[in-house]
C-alpha positions as a Markdown table, in Angstrom:
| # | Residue | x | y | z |
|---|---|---|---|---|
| 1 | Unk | -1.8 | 23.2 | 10.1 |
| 2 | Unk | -2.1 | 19.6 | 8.3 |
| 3 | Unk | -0.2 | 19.6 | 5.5 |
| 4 | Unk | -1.9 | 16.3 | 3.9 |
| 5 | Unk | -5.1 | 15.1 | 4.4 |
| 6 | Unk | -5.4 | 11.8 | 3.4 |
| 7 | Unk | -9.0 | 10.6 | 2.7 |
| 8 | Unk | -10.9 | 6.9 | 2.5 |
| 9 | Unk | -10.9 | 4.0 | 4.8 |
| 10 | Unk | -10.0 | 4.0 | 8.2 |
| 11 | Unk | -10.0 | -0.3 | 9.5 |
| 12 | Unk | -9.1 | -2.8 | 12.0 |
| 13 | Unk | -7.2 | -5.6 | 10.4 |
| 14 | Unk | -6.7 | -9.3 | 11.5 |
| 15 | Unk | -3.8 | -10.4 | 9.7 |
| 16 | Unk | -3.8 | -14.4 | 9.9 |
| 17 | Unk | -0.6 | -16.1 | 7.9 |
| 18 | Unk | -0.9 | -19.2 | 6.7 |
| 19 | Unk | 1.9 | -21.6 | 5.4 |
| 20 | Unk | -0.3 | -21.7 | 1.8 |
| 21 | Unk | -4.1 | -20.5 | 1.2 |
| 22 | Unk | -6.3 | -23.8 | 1.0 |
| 23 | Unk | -8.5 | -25.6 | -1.7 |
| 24 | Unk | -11.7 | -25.6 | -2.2 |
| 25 | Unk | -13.4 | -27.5 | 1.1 |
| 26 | Unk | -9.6 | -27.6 | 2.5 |
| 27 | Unk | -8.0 | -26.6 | 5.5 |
| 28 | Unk | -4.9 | -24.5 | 6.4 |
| 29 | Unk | -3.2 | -24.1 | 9.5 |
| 30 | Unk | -2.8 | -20.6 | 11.2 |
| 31 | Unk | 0.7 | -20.0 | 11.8 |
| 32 | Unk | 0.6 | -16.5 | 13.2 |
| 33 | Unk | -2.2 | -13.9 | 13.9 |
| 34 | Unk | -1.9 | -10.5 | 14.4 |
| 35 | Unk | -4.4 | -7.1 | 15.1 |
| 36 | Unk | -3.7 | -3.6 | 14.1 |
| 37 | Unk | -5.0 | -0.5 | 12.8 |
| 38 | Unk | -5.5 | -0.7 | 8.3 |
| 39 | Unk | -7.1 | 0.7 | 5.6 |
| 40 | Unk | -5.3 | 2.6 | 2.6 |
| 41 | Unk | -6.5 | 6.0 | 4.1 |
| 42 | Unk | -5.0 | 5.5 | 7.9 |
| 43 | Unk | -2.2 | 3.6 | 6.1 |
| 44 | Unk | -0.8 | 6.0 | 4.1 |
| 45 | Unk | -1.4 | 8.6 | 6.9 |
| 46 | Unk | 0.6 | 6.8 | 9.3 |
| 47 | Unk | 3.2 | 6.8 | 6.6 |
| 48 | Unk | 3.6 | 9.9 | 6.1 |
| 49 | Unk | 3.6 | 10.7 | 9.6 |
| 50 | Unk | 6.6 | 8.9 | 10.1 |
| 51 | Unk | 8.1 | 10.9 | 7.1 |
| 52 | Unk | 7.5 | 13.8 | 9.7 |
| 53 | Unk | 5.2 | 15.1 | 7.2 |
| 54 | Unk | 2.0 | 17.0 | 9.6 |
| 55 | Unk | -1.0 | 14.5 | 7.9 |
| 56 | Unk | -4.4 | 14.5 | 8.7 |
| 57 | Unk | -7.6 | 11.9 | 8.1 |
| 58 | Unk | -10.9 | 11.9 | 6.9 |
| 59 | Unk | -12.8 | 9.2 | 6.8 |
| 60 | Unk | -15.0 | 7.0 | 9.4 |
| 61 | Unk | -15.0 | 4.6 | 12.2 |
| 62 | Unk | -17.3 | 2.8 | 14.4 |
| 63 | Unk | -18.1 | 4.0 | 18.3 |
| 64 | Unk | -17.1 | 0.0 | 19.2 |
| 65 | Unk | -13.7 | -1.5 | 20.9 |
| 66 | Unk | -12.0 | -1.7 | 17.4 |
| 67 | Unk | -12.7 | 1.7 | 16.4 |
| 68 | Unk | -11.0 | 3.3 | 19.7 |
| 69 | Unk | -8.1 | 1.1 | 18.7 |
| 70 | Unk | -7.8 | 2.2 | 15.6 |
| 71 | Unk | -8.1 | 5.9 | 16.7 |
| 72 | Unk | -5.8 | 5.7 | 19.1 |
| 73 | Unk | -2.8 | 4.0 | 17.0 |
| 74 | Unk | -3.6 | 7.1 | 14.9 |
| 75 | Unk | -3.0 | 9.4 | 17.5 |
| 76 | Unk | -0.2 | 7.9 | 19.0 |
| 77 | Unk | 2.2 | 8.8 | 15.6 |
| 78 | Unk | 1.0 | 11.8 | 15.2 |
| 79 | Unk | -1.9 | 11.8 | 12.8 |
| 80 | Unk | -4.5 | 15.0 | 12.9 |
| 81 | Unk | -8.0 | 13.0 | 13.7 |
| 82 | Unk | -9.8 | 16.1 | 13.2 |
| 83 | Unk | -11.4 | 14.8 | 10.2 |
| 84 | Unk | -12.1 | 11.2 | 11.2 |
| 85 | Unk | -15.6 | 10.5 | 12.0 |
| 86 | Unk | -17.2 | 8.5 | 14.8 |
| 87 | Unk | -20.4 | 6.9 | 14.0 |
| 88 | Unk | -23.3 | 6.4 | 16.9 |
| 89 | Unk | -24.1 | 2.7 | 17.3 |
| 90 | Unk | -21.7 | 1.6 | 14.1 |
| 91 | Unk | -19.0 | -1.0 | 14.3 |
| 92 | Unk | -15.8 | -0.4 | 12.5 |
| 93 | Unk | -15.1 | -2.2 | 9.4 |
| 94 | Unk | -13.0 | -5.5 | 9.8 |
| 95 | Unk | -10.6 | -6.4 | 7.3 |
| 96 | Unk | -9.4 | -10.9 | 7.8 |
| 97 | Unk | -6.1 | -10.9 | 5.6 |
| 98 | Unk | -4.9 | -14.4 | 4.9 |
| 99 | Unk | -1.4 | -13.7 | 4.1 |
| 100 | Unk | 0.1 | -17.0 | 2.6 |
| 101 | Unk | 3.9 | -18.2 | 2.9 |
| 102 | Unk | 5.1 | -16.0 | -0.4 |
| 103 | Unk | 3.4 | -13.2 | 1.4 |
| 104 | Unk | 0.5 | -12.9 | -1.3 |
| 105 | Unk | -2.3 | -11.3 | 0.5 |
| 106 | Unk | -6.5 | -12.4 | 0.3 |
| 107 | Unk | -9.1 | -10.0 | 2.0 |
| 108 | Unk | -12.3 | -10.8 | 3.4 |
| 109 | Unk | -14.4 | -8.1 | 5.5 |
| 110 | Unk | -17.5 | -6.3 | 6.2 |
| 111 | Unk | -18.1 | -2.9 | 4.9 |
| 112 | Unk | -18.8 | -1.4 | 8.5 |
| 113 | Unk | -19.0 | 2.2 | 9.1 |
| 114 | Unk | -15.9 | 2.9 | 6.6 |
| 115 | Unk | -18.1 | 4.8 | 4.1 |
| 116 | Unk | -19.9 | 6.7 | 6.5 |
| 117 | Unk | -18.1 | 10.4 | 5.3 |
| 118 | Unk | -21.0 | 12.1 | 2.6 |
| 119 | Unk | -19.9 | 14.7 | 0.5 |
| 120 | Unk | -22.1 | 16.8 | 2.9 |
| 121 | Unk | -20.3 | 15.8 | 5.7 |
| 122 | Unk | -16.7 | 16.5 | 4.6 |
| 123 | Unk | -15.4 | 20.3 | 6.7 |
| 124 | Unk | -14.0 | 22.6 | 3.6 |
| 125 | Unk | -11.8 | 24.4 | 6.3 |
| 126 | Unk | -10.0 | 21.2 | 7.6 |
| 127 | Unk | -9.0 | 20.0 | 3.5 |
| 128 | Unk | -8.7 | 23.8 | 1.8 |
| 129 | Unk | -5.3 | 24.4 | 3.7 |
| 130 | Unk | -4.1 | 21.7 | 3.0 |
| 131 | Unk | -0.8 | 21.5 | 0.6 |
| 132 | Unk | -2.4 | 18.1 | -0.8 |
| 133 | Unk | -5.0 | 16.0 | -0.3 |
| 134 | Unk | -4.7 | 11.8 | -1.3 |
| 135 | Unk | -8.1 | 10.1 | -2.0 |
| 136 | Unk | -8.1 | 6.4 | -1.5 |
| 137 | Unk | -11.3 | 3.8 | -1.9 |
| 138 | Unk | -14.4 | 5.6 | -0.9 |
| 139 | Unk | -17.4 | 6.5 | -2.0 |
| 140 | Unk | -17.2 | 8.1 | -5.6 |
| 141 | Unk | -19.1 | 11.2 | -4.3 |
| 142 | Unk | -17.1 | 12.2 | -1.5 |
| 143 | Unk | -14.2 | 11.7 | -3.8 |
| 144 | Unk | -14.9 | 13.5 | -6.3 |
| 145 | Unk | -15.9 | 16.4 | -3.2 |
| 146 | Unk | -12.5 | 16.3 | -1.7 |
| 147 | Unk | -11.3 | 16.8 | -5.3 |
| 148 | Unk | -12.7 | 19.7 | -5.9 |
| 149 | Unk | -12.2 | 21.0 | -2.8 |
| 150 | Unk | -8.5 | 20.4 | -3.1 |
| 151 | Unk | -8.5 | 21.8 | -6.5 |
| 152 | Unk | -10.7 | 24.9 | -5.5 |
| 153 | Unk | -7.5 | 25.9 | -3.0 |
| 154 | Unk | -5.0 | 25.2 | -5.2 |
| 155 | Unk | -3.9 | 22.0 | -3.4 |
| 156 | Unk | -2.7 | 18.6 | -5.4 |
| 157 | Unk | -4.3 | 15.9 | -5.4 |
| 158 | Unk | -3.3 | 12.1 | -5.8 |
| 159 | Unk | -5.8 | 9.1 | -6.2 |
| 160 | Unk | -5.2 | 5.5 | -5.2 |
| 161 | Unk | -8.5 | 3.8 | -6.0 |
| 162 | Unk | -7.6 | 0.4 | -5.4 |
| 163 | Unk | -9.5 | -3.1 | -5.9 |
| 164 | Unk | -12.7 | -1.1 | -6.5 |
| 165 | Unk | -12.0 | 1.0 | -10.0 |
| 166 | Unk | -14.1 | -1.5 | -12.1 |
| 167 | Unk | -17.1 | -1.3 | -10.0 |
| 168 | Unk | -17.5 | 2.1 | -9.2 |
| 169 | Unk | -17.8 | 5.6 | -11.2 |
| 170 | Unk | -14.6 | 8.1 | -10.4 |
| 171 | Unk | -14.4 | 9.6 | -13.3 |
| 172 | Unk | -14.7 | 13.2 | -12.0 |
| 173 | Unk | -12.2 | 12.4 | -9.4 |
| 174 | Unk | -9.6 | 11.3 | -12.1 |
| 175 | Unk | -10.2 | 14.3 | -14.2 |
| 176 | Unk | -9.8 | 16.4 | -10.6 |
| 177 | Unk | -6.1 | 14.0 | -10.1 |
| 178 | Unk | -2.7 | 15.2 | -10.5 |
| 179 | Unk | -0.7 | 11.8 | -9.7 |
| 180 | Unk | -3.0 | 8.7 | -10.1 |
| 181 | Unk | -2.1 | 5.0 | -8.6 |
| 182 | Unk | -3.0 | 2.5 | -10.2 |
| 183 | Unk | -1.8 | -1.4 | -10.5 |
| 184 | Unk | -1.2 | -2.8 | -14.2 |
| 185 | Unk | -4.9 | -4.4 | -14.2 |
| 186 | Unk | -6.1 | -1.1 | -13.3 |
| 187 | Unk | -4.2 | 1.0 | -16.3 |
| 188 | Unk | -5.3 | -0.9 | -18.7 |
| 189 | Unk | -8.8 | 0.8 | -17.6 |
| 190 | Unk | -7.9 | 4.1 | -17.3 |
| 191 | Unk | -5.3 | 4.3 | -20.0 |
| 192 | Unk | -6.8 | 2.0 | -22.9 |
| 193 | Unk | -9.7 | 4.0 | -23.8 |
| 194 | Unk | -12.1 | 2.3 | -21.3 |
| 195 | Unk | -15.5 | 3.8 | -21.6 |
| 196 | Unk | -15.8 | 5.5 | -17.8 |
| 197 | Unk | -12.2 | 6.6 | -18.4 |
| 198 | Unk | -11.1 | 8.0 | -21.8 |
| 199 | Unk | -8.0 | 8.7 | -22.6 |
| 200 | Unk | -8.4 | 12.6 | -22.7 |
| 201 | Unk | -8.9 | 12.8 | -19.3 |
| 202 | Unk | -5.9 | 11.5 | -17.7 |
| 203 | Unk | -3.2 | 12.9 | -20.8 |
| 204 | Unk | -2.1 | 15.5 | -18.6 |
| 205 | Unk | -1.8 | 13.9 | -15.5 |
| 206 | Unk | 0.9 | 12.0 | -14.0 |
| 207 | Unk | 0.3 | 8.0 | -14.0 |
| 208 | Unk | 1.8 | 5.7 | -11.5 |
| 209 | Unk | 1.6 | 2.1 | -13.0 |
| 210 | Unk | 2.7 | 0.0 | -10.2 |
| 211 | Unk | 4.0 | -3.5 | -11.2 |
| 212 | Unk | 4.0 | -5.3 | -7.7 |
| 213 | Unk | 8.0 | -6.8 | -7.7 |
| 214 | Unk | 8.7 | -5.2 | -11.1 |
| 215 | Unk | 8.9 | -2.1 | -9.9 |
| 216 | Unk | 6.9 | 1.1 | -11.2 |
| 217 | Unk | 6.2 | 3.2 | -14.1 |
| 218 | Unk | 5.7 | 6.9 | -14.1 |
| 219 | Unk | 4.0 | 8.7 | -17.2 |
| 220 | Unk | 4.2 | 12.1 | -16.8 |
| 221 | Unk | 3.3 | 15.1 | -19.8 |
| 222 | Unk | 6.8 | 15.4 | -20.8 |
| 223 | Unk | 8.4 | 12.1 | -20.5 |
| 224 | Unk | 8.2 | 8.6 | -18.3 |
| 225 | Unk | 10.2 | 6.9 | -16.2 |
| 226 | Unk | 11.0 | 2.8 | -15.5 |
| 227 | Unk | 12.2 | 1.8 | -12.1 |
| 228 | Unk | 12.9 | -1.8 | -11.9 |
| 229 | Unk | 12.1 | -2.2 | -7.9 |
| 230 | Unk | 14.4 | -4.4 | -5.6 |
| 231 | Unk | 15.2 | -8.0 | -4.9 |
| 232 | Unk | 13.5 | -8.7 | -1.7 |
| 233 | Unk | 11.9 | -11.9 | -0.3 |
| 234 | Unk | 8.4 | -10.4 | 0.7 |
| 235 | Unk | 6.8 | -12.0 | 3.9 |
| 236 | Unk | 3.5 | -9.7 | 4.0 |
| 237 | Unk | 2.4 | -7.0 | 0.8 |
| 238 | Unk | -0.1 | -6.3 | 2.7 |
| 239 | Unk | 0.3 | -2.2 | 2.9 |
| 240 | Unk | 3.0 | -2.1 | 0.8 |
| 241 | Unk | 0.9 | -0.1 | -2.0 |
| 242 | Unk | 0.0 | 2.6 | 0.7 |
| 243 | Unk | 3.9 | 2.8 | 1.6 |
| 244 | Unk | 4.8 | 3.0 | -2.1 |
| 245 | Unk | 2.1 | 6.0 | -2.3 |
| 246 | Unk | 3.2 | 8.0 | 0.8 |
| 247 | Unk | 6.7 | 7.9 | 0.0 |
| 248 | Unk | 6.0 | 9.2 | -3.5 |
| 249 | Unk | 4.0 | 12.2 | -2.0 |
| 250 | Unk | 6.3 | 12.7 | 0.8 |
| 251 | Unk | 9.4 | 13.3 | -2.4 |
| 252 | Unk | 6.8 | 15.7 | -4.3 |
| 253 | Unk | 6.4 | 17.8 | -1.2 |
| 254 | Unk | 9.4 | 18.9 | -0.9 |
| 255 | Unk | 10.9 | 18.4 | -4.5 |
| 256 | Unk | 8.3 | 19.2 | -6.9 |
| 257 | Unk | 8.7 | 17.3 | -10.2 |
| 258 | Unk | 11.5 | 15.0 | -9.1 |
| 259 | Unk | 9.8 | 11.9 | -10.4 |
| 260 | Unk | 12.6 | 9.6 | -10.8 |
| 261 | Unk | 13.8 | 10.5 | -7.2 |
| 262 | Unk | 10.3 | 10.2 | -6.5 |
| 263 | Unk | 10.0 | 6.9 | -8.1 |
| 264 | Unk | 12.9 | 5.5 | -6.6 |
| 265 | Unk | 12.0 | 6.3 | -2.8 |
| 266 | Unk | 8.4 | 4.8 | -3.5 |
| 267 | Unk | 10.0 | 1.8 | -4.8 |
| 268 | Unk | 12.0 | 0.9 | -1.5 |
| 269 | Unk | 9.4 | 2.1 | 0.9 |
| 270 | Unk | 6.8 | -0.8 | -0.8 |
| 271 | Unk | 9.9 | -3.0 | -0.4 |
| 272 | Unk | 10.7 | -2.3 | 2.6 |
| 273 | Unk | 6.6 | -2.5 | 4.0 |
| 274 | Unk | 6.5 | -6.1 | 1.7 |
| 275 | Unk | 9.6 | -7.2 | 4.1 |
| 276 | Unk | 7.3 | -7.0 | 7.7 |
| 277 | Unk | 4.4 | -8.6 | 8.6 |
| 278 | Unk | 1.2 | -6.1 | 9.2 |
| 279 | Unk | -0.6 | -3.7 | 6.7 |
| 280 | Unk | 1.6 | -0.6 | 9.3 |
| 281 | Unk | 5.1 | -1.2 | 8.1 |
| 282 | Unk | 6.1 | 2.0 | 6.4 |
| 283 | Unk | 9.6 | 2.8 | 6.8 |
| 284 | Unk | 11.4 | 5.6 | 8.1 |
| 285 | Unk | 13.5 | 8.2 | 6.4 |
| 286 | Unk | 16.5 | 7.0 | 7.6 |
| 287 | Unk | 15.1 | 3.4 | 7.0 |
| 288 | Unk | 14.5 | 4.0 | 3.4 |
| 289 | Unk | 17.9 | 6.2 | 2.9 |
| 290 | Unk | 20.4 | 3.0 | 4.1 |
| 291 | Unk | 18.3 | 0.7 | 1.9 |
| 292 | Unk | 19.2 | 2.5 | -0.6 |
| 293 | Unk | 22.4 | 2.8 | 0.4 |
| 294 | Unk | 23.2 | -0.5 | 0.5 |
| 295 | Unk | 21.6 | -0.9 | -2.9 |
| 296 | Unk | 24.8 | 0.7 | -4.8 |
């Protein structure tokens, strides 16, 4: 049985780096290129695959060359493809990430066959067993859909909605949340009384305010949480937010309401993922436990 289902986009990335991004009508050299499997969805479902946690997909990928590639790096660490759908005649979304010399990350894509999952589509039996589902970007529909379903059964539920909150409608998904993700651009949305988003609907929720090399924030009902993050020289953040995530899922699994051990783990897995090059650099267990070791 797939004890997470994590649900959104399922990519091929081209990771170019770059010694710095150019100006306007300038020109950069390519220092490095490299191909893999992305997407916050598949990312964080790699993660937590490596965490030995049984994870599962839904989302949707094209019947081209880079959709096979991406299914198969799924299926080679473990990850239930059950849920993952193959669209007829559909290339695979393709995500060009221009990672400059601080590691600071710019995207550029096409939209491809990433949002092809409609609320209709999505398979109650393969989500209700689940012990917790995590939404990522995705249509606001299906979201909300997977939600509910999760809900319905009695399963958590965690949201990471990424670049796209202020252009899209998830305000029933939020209410449906138990741990939301969200970036400090992105709380000021959700928490300061932002029309879409009021205030009421999150105050019982638990908040994760990521604060890139800060470190995180965790507001829970009863009380929050600071974790300054670590001193590491990033070389690619690319993924680093989908680490975070899975390690602070992969804590509450199996120590409910733990936040601060929680918030710790997340902290080093993003640190760790910010150290490699590639949006698939989630850390082990054993990775993440000598980091922090050697932190103390």
């Amino acid at each position: 049985m797939v004890r997470v289902v994590a649900a959104g986009h399922v990519n091929w990335d081209v990771t170019l780096r770059v010694e710095a991004l150019p100006e306007p009508d300038g020109e950069a050299r390519i220092v490095s290129q490299r191909r893999s499997g992305g997407g916050s969805a598949a990312n964080a479902a790699v993660a937590l695959a490596g965490f030995g946690v049984d994870t599962g997909v839904v989302g949707s990928v094209g019947d081209d060359e880079n959709g096979l590639l991406a299914r198969r790096e799924l299926e080679r660490v473990g990850v239930d493809l059950r849920g993952l759908r193959v669209v007829e005649d559909a290339e695979t979304s393709v995500k060009y990430l221009v990672v400059d010399g601080d590691g600071e990350v710019m995207v550029l894509g096409n939209d491809g066959a990433n949002e092809a999952v409609a609320p209709g589509d999505v398979d109650p039996g393969y989500v209700r067993p689940a012990d917790h589902v995590h939404l990522t970007s995705q249509h606001p529909d299906t979201a909300a859909r997977l939600a509910d379903l999760a809900a319905d059964a009695g399963a958590t539920v965690s949201f990471d909605p990424g670049r796209r909150l202020d252009e899209r409608d998830y305000a029933a998904t939020i209410e449906a949340t138990d741990v939301l993700f969200v970036n400090d651009r992105e709380a000021l949305e959700v928490l300061e009384g932002d029309a879409a988003y009021p205030e009421s609907e999150v105050s019982d929720q638990v908040v994760v305010v990521k604060h890139g090399a800060e470190g995180a924030t965790v507001h829970t009902p009863a009380a929050s949480f600071e974790h300054p993050g670590f001193d590491v020289e990033p070389v690619d953040t690319t993924g680093a937010g989908d680490a975070f995530a899975a390690g602070f899922i992969a804590v509450l699994l199996d120590h409910p309401g733990d936040y601060e051990r929680a918030l710790e783990f997340a902290n080093a897995c993003g640190a760790l993922a910010a150290q490699s090059e590639g949006a698939r650099t989630a850390p082990s267990f054993p990775e993440v436990e000598a980091f922090l070791g050697e932190q103390f």
